[in-house]
mmCIF file of N, CA, C and O in Angstrom:
data_model
loop_
_atom_site.group_PDB
_atom_site.id
_atom_site.type_symbol
_atom_site.label_atom_id
_atom_site.label_comp_id
_atom_site.label_asym_id
_atom_site.label_seq_id
_atom_site.Cartn_x
_atom_site.Cartn_y
_atom_site.Cartn_z
ATOM 1 N N MET A 20 0.838 -1.185 0.000
ATOM 2 C CA MET A 20 0.000 0.000 0.000
ATOM 3 C C MET A 20 0.877 1.240 0.000
ATOM 4 O O MET A 20 1.898 1.294 0.673
ATOM 5 N N TYR A 21 0.466 2.233 -0.758
ATOM 6 C CA TYR A 21 1.186 3.496 -0.833
ATOM 7 C C TYR A 21 0.554 4.513 0.113
ATOM 8 O O TYR A 21 -0.654 4.520 0.320
ATOM 9 N N LYS A 22 1.403 5.372 0.647
ATOM 10 C CA LYS A 22 0.951 6.447 1.508
ATOM 11 C C LYS A 22 1.772 7.682 1.157
ATOM 12 O O LYS A 22 2.991 7.605 0.994
ATOM 13 N N ILE A 23 1.086 8.811 1.021
ATOM 14 C CA ILE A 23 1.756 10.085 0.793
ATOM 15 C C ILE A 23 1.727 10.830 2.117
ATOM 16 O O ILE A 23 0.673 10.990 2.722
ATOM 17 N N VAL A 24 2.898 11.279 2.566
ATOM 18 C CA VAL A 24 2.979 11.987 3.840
ATOM 19 C C VAL A 24 3.642 13.335 3.640
ATOM 20 O O VAL A 24 4.484 13.509 2.763
ATOM 21 N N THR A 25 3.227 14.287 4.475
ATOM 22 C CA THR A 25 3.868 15.591 4.518
ATOM 23 C C THR A 25 4.636 15.682 5.828
ATOM 24 O O THR A 25 4.103 15.372 6.895
ATOM 25 N N ILE A 26 5.894 16.094 5.707
ATOM 26 C CA ILE A 26 6.772 16.263 6.859
ATOM 27 C C ILE A 26 6.939 17.755 7.118
ATOM 28 O O ILE A 26 7.153 18.526 6.182
ATOM 29 N N ARG A 27 6.860 18.153 8.386
ATOM 30 C CA ARG A 27 7.136 19.543 8.780
ATOM 31 C C ARG A 27 8.332 19.497 9.721
ATOM 32 O O ARG A 27 8.287 18.822 10.754
ATOM 33 N N ALA A 28 9.404 20.206 9.358
ATOM 34 C CA ALA A 28 10.611 20.180 10.183
ATOM 35 C C ALA A 28 11.327 21.523 10.113
ATOM 36 O O ALA A 28 11.188 22.263 9.143
ATOM 37 N N ASP A 29 12.117 21.817 11.152
ATOM 38 C CA ASP A 29 12.864 23.074 11.170
ATOM 39 C C ASP A 29 14.300 22.882 10.674
ATOM 40 O O ASP A 29 15.202 23.614 11.033
ATOM 41 N N TYR A 30 14.471 21.891 9.837
ATOM 42 C CA TYR A 30 15.748 21.649 9.174
ATOM 43 C C TYR A 30 15.454 20.935 7.876
ATOM 44 O O TYR A 30 14.541 20.114 7.802
ATOM 45 N N GLU A 31 16.175 21.250 6.829
ATOM 46 C CA GLU A 31 15.877 20.700 5.517
ATOM 47 C C GLU A 31 16.440 19.290 5.347
ATOM 48 O O GLU A 31 15.911 18.492 4.607
ATOM 49 N N GLY A 32 17.468 18.932 6.060
ATOM 50 C CA GLY A 32 18.056 17.601 5.945
ATOM 51 C C GLY A 32 17.448 16.580 6.882
ATOM 52 O O GLY A 32 18.149 15.759 7.463
ATOM 53 N N TRP A 33 16.112 16.604 7.020
ATOM 54 C CA TRP A 33 15.420 15.736 7.982
ATOM 55 C C TRP A 33 15.671 14.258 7.727
ATOM 56 O O TRP A 33 15.618 13.450 8.626
ATOM 57 N N TRP A 34 15.947 13.879 6.456
ATOM 58 C CA TRP A 34 16.119 12.460 6.135
ATOM 59 C C TRP A 34 17.388 11.883 6.746
ATOM 60 O O TRP A 34 17.591 10.686 6.742
ATOM 61 N N LEU A 35 18.254 12.732 7.297
ATOM 62 C CA LEU A 35 19.479 12.257 7.927
ATOM 63 C C LEU A 35 19.239 11.766 9.350
ATOM 64 O O LEU A 35 20.130 11.191 9.960
ATOM 65 N N PHE A 36 18.049 11.971 9.888
ATOM 66 C CA PHE A 36 17.761 11.641 11.270
ATOM 67 C C PHE A 36 16.727 10.518 11.363
ATOM 68 O O PHE A 36 15.793 10.449 10.565
ATOM 69 N N ASP A 37 16.906 9.651 12.358
ATOM 70 C CA ASP A 37 16.034 8.489 12.514
ATOM 71 C C ASP A 37 14.608 8.838 12.927
ATOM 72 O O ASP A 37 13.685 8.063 12.680
ATOM 73 N N ASP A 38 14.414 9.989 13.556
ATOM 74 C CA ASP A 38 13.090 10.343 14.075
ATOM 75 C C ASP A 38 12.236 11.135 13.089
ATOM 76 O O ASP A 38 11.273 11.777 13.474
ATOM 77 N N TRP A 39 12.528 11.077 11.795
ATOM 78 C CA TRP A 39 11.798 11.886 10.815
ATOM 79 C C TRP A 39 10.312 11.579 10.808
ATOM 80 O O TRP A 39 9.507 12.449 10.534
ATOM 81 N N LYS A 40 9.917 10.346 11.149
ATOM 82 C CA LYS A 40 8.486 9.998 11.156
ATOM 83 C C LYS A 40 7.713 10.775 12.222
ATOM 84 O O LYS A 40 6.509 10.957 12.096
ATOM 85 N N ASP A 41 8.399 11.265 13.241
ATOM 86 C CA ASP A 41 7.742 12.071 14.272
ATOM 87 C C ASP A 41 7.265 13.409 13.719
ATOM 88 O O ASP A 41 6.459 14.086 14.347
ATOM 89 N N ASN A 42 7.773 13.806 12.558
ATOM 90 C CA ASN A 42 7.436 15.096 11.956
ATOM 91 C C ASN A 42 6.337 15.014 10.898
ATOM 92 O O ASN A 42 6.073 15.991 10.207
ATOM 93 N N ILE A 43 5.694 13.854 10.765
ATOM 94 C CA ILE A 43 4.599 13.710 9.800
ATOM 95 C C ILE A 43 3.386 14.491 10.296
ATOM 96 O O ILE A 43 2.956 14.317 11.430
ATOM 97 N N ILE A 44 2.849 15.360 9.426
ATOM 98 C CA ILE A 44 1.676 16.163 9.815
ATOM 99 C C ILE A 44 0.440 15.826 8.983
ATOM 100 O O ILE A 44 -0.663 16.234 9.326
ATOM 101 N N LYS A 45 0.625 15.088 7.879
ATOM 102 C CA LYS A 45 -0.502 14.759 7.012
ATOM 103 C C LYS A 45 -0.217 13.433 6.317
ATOM 104 O O LYS A 45 0.914 13.171 5.917
ATOM 105 N N GLU A 46 -1.262 12.612 6.177
ATOM 106 C CA GLU A 46 -1.134 11.331 5.487
ATOM 107 C C GLU A 46 -2.295 11.123 4.529
ATOM 108 O O GLU A 46 -3.431 11.448 4.851
ATOM 109 N N ILE A 47 -1.973 10.600 3.348
ATOM 110 C CA ILE A 47 -2.992 10.233 2.366
ATOM 111 C C ILE A 47 -2.728 8.786 1.972
ATOM 112 O O ILE A 47 -1.653 8.480 1.447
ATOM 113 N N GLU A 48 -3.668 7.903 2.223
ATOM 114 C CA GLU A 48 -3.505 6.502 1.841
ATOM 115 C C GLU A 48 -4.024 6.282 0.428
ATOM 116 O O GLU A 48 -5.068 6.812 0.053
ATOM 117 N N CYS A 49 -3.288 5.501 -0.350
ATOM 118 C CA CYS A 49 -3.641 5.221 -1.738
ATOM 119 C C CYS A 49 -3.728 3.713 -1.934
ATOM 120 O O CYS A 49 -2.893 2.975 -1.408
ATOM 121 N N VAL A 50 -4.693 3.289 -2.711
ATOM 122 C CA VAL A 50 -4.895 1.849 -2.894
ATOM 123 C C VAL A 50 -3.955 1.237 -3.921
ATOM 124 O O VAL A 50 -3.674 0.051 -3.883
ATOM 125 N N ASP A 51 -3.464 2.052 -4.865
ATOM 126 C CA ASP A 51 -2.566 1.498 -5.880
ATOM 127 C C ASP A 51 -1.624 2.586 -6.397
ATOM 128 O O ASP A 51 -1.714 3.755 -6.016
ATOM 129 N N TYR A 52 -0.719 2.193 -7.262
ATOM 130 C CA TYR A 52 0.296 3.097 -7.801
ATOM 131 C C TYR A 52 -0.322 4.264 -8.564
ATOM 132 O O TYR A 52 0.101 5.411 -8.396
ATOM 133 N N ASP A 53 -1.311 3.998 -9.384
ATOM 134 C CA ASP A 53 -1.932 5.061 -10.189
ATOM 135 C C ASP A 53 -2.579 6.130 -9.317
ATOM 136 O O ASP A 53 -2.449 7.331 -9.585
ATOM 137 N N GLU A 54 -3.276 5.709 -8.269
ATOM 138 C CA GLU A 54 -3.878 6.681 -7.356
ATOM 139 C C GLU A 54 -2.792 7.483 -6.642
ATOM 140 O O GLU A 54 -2.909 8.694 -6.463
ATOM 141 N N MET A 55 -1.708 6.816 -6.264
ATOM 142 C CA MET A 55 -0.612 7.498 -5.592
ATOM 143 C C MET A 55 -0.028 8.584 -6.496
ATOM 144 O O MET A 55 0.204 9.712 -6.055
ATOM 145 N N ILE A 56 0.206 8.270 -7.769
ATOM 146 C CA ILE A 56 0.768 9.245 -8.698
ATOM 147 C C ILE A 56 -0.154 10.454 -8.829
ATOM 148 O O ILE A 56 0.285 11.609 -8.774
ATOM 149 N N THR A 57 -1.447 10.209 -8.983
ATOM 150 C CA THR A 57 -2.416 11.301 -9.116
ATOM 151 C C THR A 57 -2.439 12.167 -7.867
ATOM 152 O O THR A 57 -2.362 13.401 -7.953
ATOM 153 N N GLN A 58 -2.539 11.538 -6.697
ATOM 154 C CA GLN A 58 -2.587 12.281 -5.429
ATOM 155 C C GLN A 58 -1.279 13.049 -5.193
ATOM 156 O O GLN A 58 -1.293 14.196 -4.743
ATOM 157 N N TYR A 59 -0.152 12.410 -5.494
ATOM 158 C CA TYR A 59 1.157 13.046 -5.297
ATOM 159 C C TYR A 59 1.279 14.291 -6.173
ATOM 160 O O TYR A 59 1.669 15.364 -5.691
ATOM 161 N N LYS A 60 0.941 14.170 -7.443
ATOM 162 C CA LYS A 60 1.045 15.315 -8.356
ATOM 163 C C LYS A 60 0.107 16.439 -7.955
ATOM 164 O O LYS A 60 0.461 17.622 -8.035
ATOM 165 N N ASN A 61 -1.105 16.102 -7.498
ATOM 166 C CA ASN A 61 -2.053 17.118 -7.040
ATOM 167 C C ASN A 61 -1.515 17.865 -5.822
ATOM 168 O O ASN A 61 -1.612 19.094 -5.741
ATOM 169 N N LEU A 62 -0.955 17.124 -4.869
ATOM 170 C CA LEU A 62 -0.411 17.757 -3.665
ATOM 171 C C LEU A 62 0.811 18.600 -4.000
ATOM 172 O O LEU A 62 0.980 19.709 -3.478
ATOM 173 N N LEU A 63 1.647 18.112 -4.882
ATOM 174 C CA LEU A 63 2.826 18.863 -5.317
ATOM 175 C C LEU A 63 2.413 20.200 -5.938
ATOM 176 O O LEU A 63 2.964 21.251 -5.596
ATOM 177 N N GLU A 64 1.418 20.181 -6.812
ATOM 178 C CA GLU A 64 0.918 21.416 -7.431
ATOM 179 C C GLU A 64 0.345 22.369 -6.389
ATOM 180 O O GLU A 64 0.572 23.584 -6.449
ATOM 181 N N LYS A 65 -0.388 21.834 -5.434
ATOM 182 C CA LYS A 65 -0.980 22.647 -4.375
ATOM 183 C C LYS A 65 0.113 23.339 -3.552
ATOM 184 O O LYS A 65 0.016 24.525 -3.248
ATOM 185 N N TYR A 66 1.172 22.609 -3.214
ATOM 186 C CA TYR A 66 2.263 23.185 -2.421
ATOM 187 C C TYR A 66 3.068 24.194 -3.239
ATOM 188 O O TYR A 66 3.576 25.159 -2.682
ATOM 189 N N GLN A 67 3.186 23.984 -4.540
ATOM 190 C CA GLN A 67 3.909 24.935 -5.383
ATOM 191 C C GLN A 67 3.181 26.278 -5.449
ATOM 192 O O GLN A 67 3.812 27.315 -5.648
ATOM 193 N N ILE A 68 1.880 26.268 -5.268
ATOM 194 C CA ILE A 68 1.097 27.505 -5.219
ATOM 195 C C ILE A 68 1.148 28.115 -3.819
ATOM 196 O O ILE A 68 1.306 29.317 -3.661
ATOM 197 N N LYS A 69 1.053 27.281 -2.796
ATOM 198 C CA LYS A 69 0.978 27.732 -1.401
ATOM 199 C C LYS A 69 2.297 28.325 -0.894
ATOM 200 O O LYS A 69 2.291 29.271 -0.113
ATOM 201 N N PHE A 70 3.438 27.775 -1.320
ATOM 202 C CA PHE A 70 4.734 28.193 -0.803
ATOM 203 C C PHE A 70 5.503 29.000 -1.855
ATOM 204 O O PHE A 70 5.426 28.714 -3.045
ATOM 205 N N THR A 71 6.268 29.983 -1.384
ATOM 206 C CA THR A 71 7.015 30.838 -2.307
ATOM 207 C C THR A 71 8.368 30.257 -2.693
ATOM 208 O O THR A 71 8.961 30.687 -3.676
ATOM 209 N N ASN A 72 8.869 29.298 -1.934
ATOM 210 C CA ASN A 72 10.191 28.720 -2.198
ATOM 211 C C ASN A 72 10.110 27.204 -2.264
ATOM 212 O O ASN A 72 9.371 26.577 -1.504
ATOM 213 N N GLU A 73 10.923 26.639 -3.169
ATOM 214 C CA GLU A 73 10.941 25.191 -3.350
ATOM 215 C C GLU A 73 12.372 24.737 -3.653
ATOM 216 O O GLU A 73 13.053 25.331 -4.479
ATOM 217 N N LEU A 74 12.796 23.714 -2.951
ATOM 218 C CA LEU A 74 14.086 23.078 -3.203
ATOM 219 C C LEU A 74 13.813 21.642 -3.620
ATOM 220 O O LEU A 74 12.907 21.005 -3.095
ATOM 221 N N VAL A 75 14.586 21.130 -4.557
ATOM 222 C CA VAL A 75 14.453 19.727 -4.955
ATOM 223 C C VAL A 75 15.785 19.055 -4.677
ATOM 224 O O VAL A 75 16.828 19.473 -5.182
ATOM 225 N N GLY A 76 15.735 18.027 -3.823
ATOM 226 C CA GLY A 76 16.965 17.375 -3.405
ATOM 227 C C GLY A 76 17.075 15.946 -3.878
ATOM 228 O O GLY A 76 16.466 15.543 -4.879
ATOM 229 N N LYS A 77 17.822 15.206 -3.129
ATOM 230 C CA LYS A 77 18.095 13.802 -3.416
ATOM 231 C C LYS A 77 16.796 13.029 -3.624
ATOM 232 O O LYS A 77 15.821 13.235 -2.913
ATOM 233 N N HIS A 78 16.780 12.145 -4.598
ATOM 234 C CA HIS A 78 15.627 11.290 -4.929
ATOM 235 C C HIS A 78 14.403 12.089 -5.355
ATOM 236 O O HIS A 78 13.273 11.636 -5.202
ATOM 237 N N ASN A 79 14.612 13.316 -5.854
ATOM 238 C CA ASN A 79 13.524 14.179 -6.297
ATOM 239 C C ASN A 79 12.579 14.561 -5.147
ATOM 240 O O ASN A 79 11.386 14.752 -5.350
ATOM 241 N N ILE A 80 13.109 14.666 -3.943
ATOM 242 C CA ILE A 80 12.312 15.072 -2.780
ATOM 243 C C ILE A 80 12.245 16.598 -2.748
ATOM 244 O O ILE A 80 13.268 17.270 -2.750
ATOM 245 N N HIS A 81 11.028 17.114 -2.724
ATOM 246 C CA HIS A 81 10.785 18.550 -2.711
ATOM 247 C C HIS A 81 10.670 19.044 -1.271
ATOM 248 O O HIS A 81 10.026 18.400 -0.443
ATOM 249 N N ALA A 82 11.279 20.196 -1.007
ATOM 250 C CA ALA A 82 11.130 20.880 0.284
ATOM 251 C C ALA A 82 10.578 22.269 -0.013
ATOM 252 O O ALA A 82 11.121 22.989 -0.849
ATOM 253 N N PHE A 83 9.493 22.615 0.646
ATOM 254 C CA PHE A 83 8.822 23.888 0.433
ATOM 255 C C PHE A 83 8.937 24.736 1.692
ATOM 256 O O PHE A 83 8.946 24.210 2.809
ATOM 257 N N TYR A 84 8.989 26.064 1.480
ATOM 258 C CA TYR A 84 8.993 26.959 2.634
ATOM 259 C C TYR A 84 8.598 28.372 2.225
ATOM 260 O O TYR A 84 8.711 28.752 1.065
ATOM 261 N N ASN A 85 8.097 29.099 3.220
ATOM 262 C CA ASN A 85 7.835 30.532 3.098
ATOM 263 C C ASN A 85 8.812 31.241 4.024
ATOM 264 O O ASN A 85 9.031 30.793 5.157
ATOM 265 N N ASN A 86 9.395 32.322 3.571
ATOM 266 C CA ASN A 86 10.437 33.006 4.331
ATOM 267 C C ASN A 86 10.018 33.406 5.743
ATOM 268 O O ASN A 86 10.835 33.421 6.641
ATOM 269 N N CYS A 87 8.774 33.723 5.959
ATOM 270 C CA CYS A 87 8.320 34.193 7.272
ATOM 271 C C CYS A 87 7.871 33.062 8.195
ATOM 272 O O CYS A 87 7.487 33.323 9.337
ATOM 273 N N ASP A 88 7.909 31.836 7.739
ATOM 274 C CA ASP A 88 7.490 30.683 8.552
ATOM 275 C C ASP A 88 8.699 30.189 9.342
ATOM 276 O O ASP A 88 9.459 29.338 8.893
ATOM 277 N N LEU A 89 8.864 30.762 10.541
ATOM 278 C CA LEU A 89 10.022 30.482 11.381
ATOM 279 C C LEU A 89 9.584 29.933 12.732
ATOM 280 O O LEU A 89 8.459 30.163 13.174
ATOM 281 N N SER A 90 10.498 29.242 13.386
ATOM 282 C CA SER A 90 10.264 28.728 14.732
ATOM 283 C C SER A 90 11.495 29.053 15.573
ATOM 284 O O SER A 90 12.625 28.811 15.135
ATOM 285 N N TYR A 91 11.267 29.584 16.768
ATOM 286 C CA TYR A 91 12.397 29.937 17.622
ATOM 287 C C TYR A 91 12.969 28.696 18.300
ATOM 288 O O TYR A 91 12.240 27.887 18.859
ATOM 289 N N CYS A 92 14.274 28.545 18.238
ATOM 290 C CA CYS A 92 14.983 27.428 18.866
ATOM 291 C C CYS A 92 15.619 27.936 20.159
ATOM 292 O O CYS A 92 16.510 28.789 20.120
ATOM 293 N N GLU A 93 15.141 27.408 21.288
ATOM 294 C CA GLU A 93 15.676 27.821 22.594
ATOM 295 C C GLU A 93 17.147 27.441 22.732
ATOM 296 O O GLU A 93 17.954 28.232 23.215
ATOM 297 N N ASP A 94 17.499 26.229 22.307
ATOM 298 C CA ASP A 94 18.878 25.743 22.469
ATOM 299 C C ASP A 94 19.876 26.562 21.650
ATOM 300 O O ASP A 94 20.980 26.847 22.111
ATOM 301 N N CYS A 95 19.517 26.916 20.420
ATOM 302 C CA CYS A 95 20.458 27.652 19.572
ATOM 303 C C CYS A 95 20.214 29.161 19.598
ATOM 304 O O CYS A 95 20.961 29.922 18.986
ATOM 305 N N GLU A 96 19.150 29.577 20.275
ATOM 306 C CA GLU A 96 18.820 30.988 20.462
ATOM 307 C C GLU A 96 18.708 31.752 19.139
ATOM 308 O O GLU A 96 19.244 32.847 18.975
ATOM 309 N N GLU A 97 17.994 31.132 18.194
ATOM 310 C CA GLU A 97 17.757 31.798 16.910
ATOM 311 C C GLU A 97 16.496 31.238 16.260
ATOM 312 O O GLU A 97 16.000 30.183 16.646
ATOM 313 N N ASP A 98 16.005 31.967 15.272
ATOM 314 C CA ASP A 98 14.855 31.511 14.507
ATOM 315 C C ASP A 98 15.314 30.516 13.446
ATOM 316 O O ASP A 98 16.331 30.730 12.786
ATOM 317 N N LEU A 99 14.552 29.453 13.277
ATOM 318 C CA LEU A 99 14.857 28.439 12.283
ATOM 319 C C LEU A 99 13.757 28.395 11.235
ATOM 320 O O LEU A 99 12.575 28.522 11.547
ATOM 321 N N GLN A 100 14.143 28.217 9.991
ATOM 322 C CA GLN A 100 13.192 28.107 8.889
ATOM 323 C C GLN A 100 12.409 26.804 9.016
ATOM 324 O O GLN A 100 12.977 25.766 9.340
ATOM 325 N N ILE A 101 11.098 26.848 8.735
ATOM 326 C CA ILE A 101 10.265 25.649 8.720
ATOM 327 C C ILE A 101 10.143 25.164 7.284
ATOM 328 O O ILE A 101 9.841 25.941 6.381
ATOM 329 N N PHE A 102 10.375 23.867 7.078
ATOM 330 C CA PHE A 102 10.307 23.230 5.767
ATOM 331 C C PHE A 102 9.197 22.186 5.752
ATOM 332 O O PHE A 102 8.949 21.524 6.753
ATOM 333 N N TYR A 103 8.561 22.024 4.595
ATOM 334 C CA TYR A 103 7.532 21.012 4.385
ATOM 335 C C TYR A 103 7.965 20.156 3.202
ATOM 336 O O TYR A 103 8.318 20.685 2.148
ATOM 337 N N SER A 104 7.959 18.852 3.370
ATOM 338 C CA SER A 104 8.331 17.938 2.293
ATOM 339 C C SER A 104 7.257 16.890 2.103
ATOM 340 O O SER A 104 6.613 16.460 3.064
ATOM 341 N N ILE A 105 7.083 16.476 0.858
ATOM 342 C CA ILE A 105 6.127 15.425 0.513
ATOM 343 C C ILE A 105 6.919 14.155 0.221
ATOM 344 O O ILE A 105 7.854 14.171 -0.579
ATOM 345 N N LEU A 106 6.527 13.078 0.881
ATOM 346 C CA LEU A 106 7.169 11.784 0.676
ATOM 347 C C LEU A 106 6.144 10.749 0.283
ATOM 348 O O LEU A 106 4.973 10.847 0.662
ATOM 349 N N VAL A 107 6.591 9.742 -0.415
ATOM 350 C CA VAL A 107 5.752 8.586 -0.709
ATOM 351 C C VAL A 107 6.329 7.399 0.063
ATOM 352 O O VAL A 107 7.540 7.151 0.021
ATOM 353 N N LEU A 108 5.459 6.712 0.774
ATOM 354 C CA LEU A 108 5.854 5.494 1.477
ATOM 355 C C LEU A 108 5.202 4.304 0.790
ATOM 356 O O LEU A 108 4.064 4.374 0.351
ATOM 357 N N ASN A 109 5.952 3.228 0.698
ATOM 358 C CA ASN A 109 5.417 1.958 0.204
ATOM 359 C C ASN A 109 5.720 0.930 1.274
ATOM 360 O O ASN A 109 6.899 0.661 1.563
ATOM 361 N N ASP A 110 4.674 0.383 1.890
ATOM 362 C CA ASP A 110 4.829 -0.521 3.024
ATOM 363 C C ASP A 110 5.694 0.113 4.114
ATOM 364 O O ASP A 110 6.605 -0.516 4.656
ATOM 365 N N ASN A 111 5.432 1.381 4.417
ATOM 366 C CA ASN A 111 6.072 2.171 5.472
ATOM 367 C C ASN A 111 7.553 2.452 5.256
ATOM 368 O O ASN A 111 8.247 2.859 6.173
ATOM 369 N N SER A 112 8.059 2.244 4.054
ATOM 370 C CA SER A 112 9.428 2.612 3.709
ATOM 371 C C SER A 112 9.385 3.693 2.639
ATOM 372 O O SER A 112 8.486 3.699 1.798
ATOM 373 N N ILE A 113 10.358 4.601 2.651
ATOM 374 C CA ILE A 113 10.385 5.678 1.668
ATOM 375 C C ILE A 113 10.540 5.087 0.271
ATOM 376 O O ILE A 113 11.416 4.277 0.025
ATOM 377 N N TYR A 114 9.642 5.500 -0.607
ATOM 378 C CA TYR A 114 9.644 5.047 -2.005
ATOM 379 C C TYR A 114 10.417 6.069 -2.816
ATOM 380 O O TYR A 114 10.078 7.245 -2.854
ATOM 381 N N THR A 115 11.491 5.626 -3.469
ATOM 382 C CA THR A 115 12.292 6.518 -4.305
ATOM 383 C C THR A 115 12.644 5.827 -5.604
ATOM 384 O O THR A 115 12.649 4.610 -5.666
ATOM 385 N N PRO A 116 12.974 6.566 -6.638
ATOM 386 C CA PRO A 116 12.883 8.030 -6.667
ATOM 387 C C PRO A 116 11.434 8.470 -6.794
ATOM 388 O O PRO A 116 10.604 7.748 -7.344
ATOM 389 N N LEU A 117 11.137 9.648 -6.263
ATOM 390 C CA LEU A 117 9.794 10.175 -6.340
ATOM 391 C C LEU A 117 9.479 10.605 -7.769
ATOM 392 O O LEU A 117 10.372 10.949 -8.543
ATOM 393 N N PRO A 118 8.199 10.581 -8.144
ATOM 394 C CA PRO A 118 7.811 10.983 -9.509
ATOM 395 C C PRO A 118 8.153 12.451 -9.776
ATOM 396 O O PRO A 118 8.228 13.252 -8.863
ATOM 397 N N ASN A 119 8.331 12.792 -11.044
ATOM 398 C CA ASN A 119 8.563 14.193 -11.441
ATOM 399 C C ASN A 119 7.253 14.921 -11.538
ATOM 400 O O ASN A 119 6.250 14.407 -11.825
#
């Protein structure tokens, strides 16, 4: 089964950390590959309109952000940029490469 998830994190390299699943804020379950592709492309288009900035990284993973969407970090005593990424999971593992 495929699942599309949105990750919200205050660092863009979230995939380097084991606890990335704790940052999931939205999930869409898909019954098959075709539905996953349709849902993924629709969400990607929606985020491209909603956010002013977009980065595309390893495995075609998109990270979206708005410059004013910040979170204060007590430990580092500074504001950190908030990033949103869309991932596809297949049987709870990251499915790569993501569609274009």
